[in-house]
CSV table of C-alpha atoms in Angstrom, one decimal:
chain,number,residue,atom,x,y,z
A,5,UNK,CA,120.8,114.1,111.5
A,6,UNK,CA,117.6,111.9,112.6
A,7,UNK,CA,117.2,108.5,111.0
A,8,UNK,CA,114.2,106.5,111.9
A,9,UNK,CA,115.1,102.9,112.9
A,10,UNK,CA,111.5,100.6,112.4
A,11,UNK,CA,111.7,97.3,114.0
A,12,UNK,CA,113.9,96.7,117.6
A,13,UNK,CA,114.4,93.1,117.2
A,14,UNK,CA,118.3,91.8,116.5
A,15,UNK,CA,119.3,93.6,113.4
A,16,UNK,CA,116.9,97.0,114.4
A,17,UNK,CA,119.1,97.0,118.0
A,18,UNK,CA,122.4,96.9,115.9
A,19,UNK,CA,121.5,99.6,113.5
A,20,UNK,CA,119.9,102.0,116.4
A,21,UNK,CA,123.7,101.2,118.2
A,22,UNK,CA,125.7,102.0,115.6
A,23,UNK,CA,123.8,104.7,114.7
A,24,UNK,CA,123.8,106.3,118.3
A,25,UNK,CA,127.6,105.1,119.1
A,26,UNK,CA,127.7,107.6,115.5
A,27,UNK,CA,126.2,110.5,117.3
A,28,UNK,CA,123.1,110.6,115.1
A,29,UNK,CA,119.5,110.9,116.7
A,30,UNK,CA,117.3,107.9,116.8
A,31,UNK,CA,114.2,107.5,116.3
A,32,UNK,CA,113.3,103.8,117.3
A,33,UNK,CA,110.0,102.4,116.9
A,34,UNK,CA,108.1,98.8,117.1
A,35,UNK,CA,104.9,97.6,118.3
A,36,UNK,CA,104.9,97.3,121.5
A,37,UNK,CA,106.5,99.0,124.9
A,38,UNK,CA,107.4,95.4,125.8
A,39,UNK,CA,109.6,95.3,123.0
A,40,UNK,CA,111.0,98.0,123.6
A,41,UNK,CA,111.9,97.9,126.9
A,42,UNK,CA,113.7,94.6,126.0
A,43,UNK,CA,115.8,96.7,123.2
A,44,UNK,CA,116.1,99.7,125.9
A,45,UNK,CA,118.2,96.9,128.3
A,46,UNK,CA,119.7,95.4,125.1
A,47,UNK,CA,121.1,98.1,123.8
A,48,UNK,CA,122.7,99.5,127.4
A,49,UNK,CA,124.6,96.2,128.0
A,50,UNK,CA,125.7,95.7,124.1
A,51,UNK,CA,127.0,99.5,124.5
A,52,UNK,CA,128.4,99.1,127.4
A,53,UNK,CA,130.9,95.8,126.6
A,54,UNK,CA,131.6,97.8,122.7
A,55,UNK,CA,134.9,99.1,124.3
A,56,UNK,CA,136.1,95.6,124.6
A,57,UNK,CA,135.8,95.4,120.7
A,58,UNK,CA,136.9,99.1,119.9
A,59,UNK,CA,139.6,99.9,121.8
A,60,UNK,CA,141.5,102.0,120.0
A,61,UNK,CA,137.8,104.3,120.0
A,62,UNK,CA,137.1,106.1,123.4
A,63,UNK,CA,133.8,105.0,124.7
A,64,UNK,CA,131.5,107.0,125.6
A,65,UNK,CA,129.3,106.3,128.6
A,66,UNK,CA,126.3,104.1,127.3
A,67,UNK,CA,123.9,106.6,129.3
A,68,UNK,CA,124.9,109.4,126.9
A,69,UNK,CA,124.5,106.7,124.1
A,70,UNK,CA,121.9,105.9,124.7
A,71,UNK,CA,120.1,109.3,125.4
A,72,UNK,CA,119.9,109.7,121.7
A,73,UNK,CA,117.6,106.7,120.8
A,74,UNK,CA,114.0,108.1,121.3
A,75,UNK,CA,112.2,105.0,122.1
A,76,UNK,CA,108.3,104.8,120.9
A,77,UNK,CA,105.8,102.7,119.5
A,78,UNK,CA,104.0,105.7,117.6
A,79,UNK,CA,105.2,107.6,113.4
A,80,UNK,CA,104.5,110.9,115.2
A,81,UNK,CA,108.2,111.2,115.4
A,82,UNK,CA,109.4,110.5,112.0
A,83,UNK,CA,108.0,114.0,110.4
A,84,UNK,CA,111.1,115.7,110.3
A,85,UNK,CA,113.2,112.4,109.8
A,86,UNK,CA,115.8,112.6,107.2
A,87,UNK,CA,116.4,108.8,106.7
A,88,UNK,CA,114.8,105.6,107.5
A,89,UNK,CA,116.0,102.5,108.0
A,90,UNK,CA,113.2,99.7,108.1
A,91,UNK,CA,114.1,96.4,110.1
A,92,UNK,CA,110.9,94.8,110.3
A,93,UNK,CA,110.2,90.7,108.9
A,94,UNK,CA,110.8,89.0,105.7
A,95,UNK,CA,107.1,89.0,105.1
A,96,UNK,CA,105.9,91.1,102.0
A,97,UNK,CA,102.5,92.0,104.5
A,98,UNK,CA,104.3,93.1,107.4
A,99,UNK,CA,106.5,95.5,104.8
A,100,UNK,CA,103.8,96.6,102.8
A,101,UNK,CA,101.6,98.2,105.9
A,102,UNK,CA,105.0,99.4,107.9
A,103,UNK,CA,105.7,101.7,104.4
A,104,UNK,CA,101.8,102.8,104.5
A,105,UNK,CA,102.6,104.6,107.5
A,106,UNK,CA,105.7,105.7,106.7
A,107,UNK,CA,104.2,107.9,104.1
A,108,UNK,CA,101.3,109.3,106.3
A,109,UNK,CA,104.0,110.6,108.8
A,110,UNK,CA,107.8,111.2,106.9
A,111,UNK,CA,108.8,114.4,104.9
A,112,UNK,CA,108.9,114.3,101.4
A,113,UNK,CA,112.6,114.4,101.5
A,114,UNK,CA,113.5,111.2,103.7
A,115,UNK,CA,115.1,108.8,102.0
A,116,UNK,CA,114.1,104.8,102.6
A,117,UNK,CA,116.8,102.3,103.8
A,118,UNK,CA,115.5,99.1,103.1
A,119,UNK,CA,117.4,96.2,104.9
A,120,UNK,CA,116.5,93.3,103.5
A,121,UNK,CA,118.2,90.2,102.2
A,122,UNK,CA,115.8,88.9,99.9
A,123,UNK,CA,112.8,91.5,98.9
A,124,UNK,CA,112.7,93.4,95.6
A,125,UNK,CA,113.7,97.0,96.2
A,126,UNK,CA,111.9,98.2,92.9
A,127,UNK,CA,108.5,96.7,94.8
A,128,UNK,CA,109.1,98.1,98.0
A,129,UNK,CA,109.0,101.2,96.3
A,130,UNK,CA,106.5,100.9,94.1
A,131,UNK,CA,104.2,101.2,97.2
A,132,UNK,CA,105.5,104.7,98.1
A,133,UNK,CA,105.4,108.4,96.2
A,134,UNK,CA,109.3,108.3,96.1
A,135,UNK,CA,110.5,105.3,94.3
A,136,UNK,CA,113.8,106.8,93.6
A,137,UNK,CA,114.1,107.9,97.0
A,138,UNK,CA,114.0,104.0,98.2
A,139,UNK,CA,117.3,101.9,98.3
A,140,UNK,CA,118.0,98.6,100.0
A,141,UNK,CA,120.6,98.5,102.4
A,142,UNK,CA,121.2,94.8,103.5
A,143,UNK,CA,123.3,95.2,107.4
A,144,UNK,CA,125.5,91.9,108.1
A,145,UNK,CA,124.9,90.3,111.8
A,146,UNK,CA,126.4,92.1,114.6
A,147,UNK,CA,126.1,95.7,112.5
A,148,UNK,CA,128.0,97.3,115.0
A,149,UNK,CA,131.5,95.0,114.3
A,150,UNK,CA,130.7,94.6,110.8
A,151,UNK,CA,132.5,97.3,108.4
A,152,UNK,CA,130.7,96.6,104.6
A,153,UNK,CA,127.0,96.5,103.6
A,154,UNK,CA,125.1,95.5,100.1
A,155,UNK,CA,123.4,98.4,99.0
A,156,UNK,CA,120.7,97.5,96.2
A,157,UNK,CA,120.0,99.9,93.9
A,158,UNK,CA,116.1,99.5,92.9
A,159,UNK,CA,114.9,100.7,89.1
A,160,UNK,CA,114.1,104.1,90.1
A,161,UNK,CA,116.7,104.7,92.8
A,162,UNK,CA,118.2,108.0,92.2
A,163,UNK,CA,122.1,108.8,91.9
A,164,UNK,CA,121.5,111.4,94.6
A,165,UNK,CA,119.9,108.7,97.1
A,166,UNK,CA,122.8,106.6,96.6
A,167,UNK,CA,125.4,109.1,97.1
A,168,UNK,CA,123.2,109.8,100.6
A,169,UNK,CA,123.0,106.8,101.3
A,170,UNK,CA,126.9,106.3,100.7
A,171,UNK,CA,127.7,109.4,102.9
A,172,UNK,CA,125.5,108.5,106.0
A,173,UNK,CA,126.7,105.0,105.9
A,174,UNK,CA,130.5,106.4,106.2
A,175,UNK,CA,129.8,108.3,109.2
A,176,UNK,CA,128.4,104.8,110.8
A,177,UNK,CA,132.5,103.7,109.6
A,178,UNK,CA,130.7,101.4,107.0
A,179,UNK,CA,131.6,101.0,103.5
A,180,UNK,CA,128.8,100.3,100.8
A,181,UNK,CA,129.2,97.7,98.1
A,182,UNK,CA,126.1,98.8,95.2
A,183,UNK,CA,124.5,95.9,93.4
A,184,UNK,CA,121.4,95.6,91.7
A,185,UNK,CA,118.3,94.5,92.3
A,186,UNK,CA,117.0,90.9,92.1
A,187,UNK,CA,115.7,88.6,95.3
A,188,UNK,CA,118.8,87.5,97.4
A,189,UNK,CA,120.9,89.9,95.9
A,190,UNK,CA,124.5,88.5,95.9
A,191,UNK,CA,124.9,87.6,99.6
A,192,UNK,CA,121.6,85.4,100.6
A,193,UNK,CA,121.4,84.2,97.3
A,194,UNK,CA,124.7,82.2,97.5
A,195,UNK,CA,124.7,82.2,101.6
A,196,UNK,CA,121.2,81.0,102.1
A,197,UNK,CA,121.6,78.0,99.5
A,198,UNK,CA,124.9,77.1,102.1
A,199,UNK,CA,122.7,77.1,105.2
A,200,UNK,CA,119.9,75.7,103.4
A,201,UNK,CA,122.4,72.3,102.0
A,202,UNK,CA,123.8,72.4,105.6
A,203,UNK,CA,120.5,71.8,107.4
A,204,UNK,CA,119.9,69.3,104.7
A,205,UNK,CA,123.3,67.1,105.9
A,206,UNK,CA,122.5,67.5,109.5
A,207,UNK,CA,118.8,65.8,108.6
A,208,UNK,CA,120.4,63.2,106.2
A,209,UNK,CA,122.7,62.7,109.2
A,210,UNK,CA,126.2,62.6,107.6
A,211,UNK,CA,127.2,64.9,110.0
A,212,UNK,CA,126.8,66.8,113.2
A,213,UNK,CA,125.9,70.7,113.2
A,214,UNK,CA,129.5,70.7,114.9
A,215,UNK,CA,130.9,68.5,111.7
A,216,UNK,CA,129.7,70.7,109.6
A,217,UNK,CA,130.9,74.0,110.5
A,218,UNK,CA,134.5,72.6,111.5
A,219,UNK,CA,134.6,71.7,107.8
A,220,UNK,CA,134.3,75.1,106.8
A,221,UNK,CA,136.0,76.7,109.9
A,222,UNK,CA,139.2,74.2,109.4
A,223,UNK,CA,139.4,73.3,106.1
A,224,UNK,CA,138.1,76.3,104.3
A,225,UNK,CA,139.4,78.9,106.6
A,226,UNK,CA,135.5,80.6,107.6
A,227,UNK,CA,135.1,82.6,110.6
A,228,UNK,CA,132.0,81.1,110.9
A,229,UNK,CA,130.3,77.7,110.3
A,230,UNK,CA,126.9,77.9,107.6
A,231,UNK,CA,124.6,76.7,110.7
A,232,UNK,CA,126.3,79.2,113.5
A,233,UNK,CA,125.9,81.6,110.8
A,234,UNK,CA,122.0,80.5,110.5
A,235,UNK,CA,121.3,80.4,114.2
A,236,UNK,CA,123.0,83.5,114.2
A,237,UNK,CA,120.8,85.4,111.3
A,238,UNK,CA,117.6,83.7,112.8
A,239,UNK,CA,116.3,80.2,111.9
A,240,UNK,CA,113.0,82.1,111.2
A,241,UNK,CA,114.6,84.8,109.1
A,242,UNK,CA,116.9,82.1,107.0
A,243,UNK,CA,113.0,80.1,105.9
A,244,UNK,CA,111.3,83.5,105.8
A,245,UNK,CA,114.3,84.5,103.1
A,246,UNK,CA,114.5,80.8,101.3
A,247,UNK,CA,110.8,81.1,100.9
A,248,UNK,CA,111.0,84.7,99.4
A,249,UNK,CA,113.5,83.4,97.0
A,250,UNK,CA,111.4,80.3,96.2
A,251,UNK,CA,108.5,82.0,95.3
A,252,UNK,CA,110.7,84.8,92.8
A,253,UNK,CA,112.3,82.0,90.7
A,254,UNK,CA,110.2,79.0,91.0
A,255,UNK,CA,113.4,76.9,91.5
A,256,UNK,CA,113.5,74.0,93.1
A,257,UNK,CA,117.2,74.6,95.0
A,258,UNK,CA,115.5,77.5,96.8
A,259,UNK,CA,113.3,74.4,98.9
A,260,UNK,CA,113.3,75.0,102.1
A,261,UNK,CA,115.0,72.1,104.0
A,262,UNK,CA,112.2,70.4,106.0
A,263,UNK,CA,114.5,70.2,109.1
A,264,UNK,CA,114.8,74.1,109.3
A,265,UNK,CA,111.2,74.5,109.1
A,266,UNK,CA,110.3,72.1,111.7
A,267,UNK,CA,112.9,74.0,114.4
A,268,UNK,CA,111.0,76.9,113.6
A,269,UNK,CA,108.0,75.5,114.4
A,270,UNK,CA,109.4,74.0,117.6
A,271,UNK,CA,110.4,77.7,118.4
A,272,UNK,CA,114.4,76.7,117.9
A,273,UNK,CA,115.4,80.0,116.1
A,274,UNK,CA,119.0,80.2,117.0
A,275,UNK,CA,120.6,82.8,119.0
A,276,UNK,CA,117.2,85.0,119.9
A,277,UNK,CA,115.9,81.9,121.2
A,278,UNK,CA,118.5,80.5,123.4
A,279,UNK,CA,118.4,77.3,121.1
A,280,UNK,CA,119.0,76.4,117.2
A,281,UNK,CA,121.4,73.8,116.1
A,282,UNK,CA,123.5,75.1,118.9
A,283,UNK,CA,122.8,76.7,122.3
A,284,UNK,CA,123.4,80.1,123.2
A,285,UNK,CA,123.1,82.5,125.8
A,286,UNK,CA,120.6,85.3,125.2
A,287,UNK,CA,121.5,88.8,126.4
């Protein structure tokens, strides 16, 4: 099977990995060789420590992993592409032109995986010939350690996409929980209001970043803290998505927190960066 994989930044790396690591051929594709060469080095090292987190799975050397993501900046590839799986911003422009090429260069077959956490599957496709061959497909943060996505099934999306979808998603060992399709979803419209409150502490300064999430760590038994989870997703990505869901409902509680947005403009965006409301190392 060949599945297209557009965008190589954090979440297009873990779907082209766990898509590789599932023996399928990858087609992976962003706008630059720069970029890519980054994910090329990204990917090797992140396949090569995966045994430390599987090992009951035999690994298999990253080399031969890794010789089954094409890497490429041009659609040439994609014409005999059975799925896509589109990784690129939270910004309706960006999405809008990436699908444009799409359908000058995939078969009328391919199915669209759109992984989003905020953007309307029924528009998405609305700007393609195949509406009911477009679903939403939101991947969690690492997508190679995390078992369950939120599938969104747009107004057109066909029973037969879904059950596609479903079956290509089990042979990546991931389960699919369907929902339907309004901005947010169920995850980032409930998880994004939590990371968005959070910032809003740390500005009002009742508490630390480090405060905050040993609240939810300690006393509410979370793996992970609302603002590790943020730096984690992408500061950028986090306002990109509040924004999104701002503009759908017109509700104030969607506000971005101005803290958030002035880290973003600082270039603080969390783990890709090195710096957010906590440091980290960047692979």
């Amino acid at each position: 099977m060949k599945v297209g994989v557009i965008g190589a930044g954090v979440m297009g790396k873990g779907v082209a990995q766990s898509l590789a690591q599932s023996r399928h051929n990858v087609v992976l594709i962003d706008v630059s060789d720069e970029v890519l060469d980054q994910a090329r080095t990204a990917l090797f090292t992140n396949i090569r420590f995966s045994g430390f987190y599987n090992k009951d799975t035999e690994a298999e050397d990253p080399e031969t992993v890794l010789s089954r993501v094409e890497f490429t900046t041009h659609y040439d590839s994609l014409s005999d592409a059975d799925f896509i799986i589109e990784n690129v911003p939270e910004q309706w422009d960006v999405k809008k032109e990436v699908y444009a090429q799409l359908e000058n260069y995939c078969p009328d077959s391919c199915i669209y995986l759109v992984n989003t956490s905020c953007i309307s599957i029924t528009k998405v496709g609305s700007n393609t010939r195949r509406p009911d061959k477009v679903i939403g497909v939101h991947f969690m943060n690492p997508v190679p350690l995390k078992p369950v996505v939120e599938a969104i099934q747009g107004y057109h999306t066909s029973e037969t996409t879904i059950e596609a979808t479903r079956s290509l998603l089990h042979t990546m060992g991931k389960e699919a929980i369907l929902v339907q399709d309004l901005p947010g979803f169920v995850s980032n419209r409930i998880s994004h209001l939590l990371m968005n409150e959070a910032a809003f502490v740390v500005q009002d300064q009742v508490a630390s970043p480090e405060e905050v999430d040993d609240i939810f760590v300690k006393c509410f038994g979370h793996k992970m803290g609302p603002l590790h989870t943020a730096d984690l997703i992408g500061l950028d990505t986090v306002v990109h998505s509040l924004d999104v869901l701002y503009e759908s409902y017109q509700d104030p509680k969607y506000r971005v927190c101005p803290l958030l947005r002035k880290m973003v403009d600082a270039g603080l965006l969390g783990a890709k960066s090195g710096q957010g409301f906590f440091e980290h190392v960047i692979l």
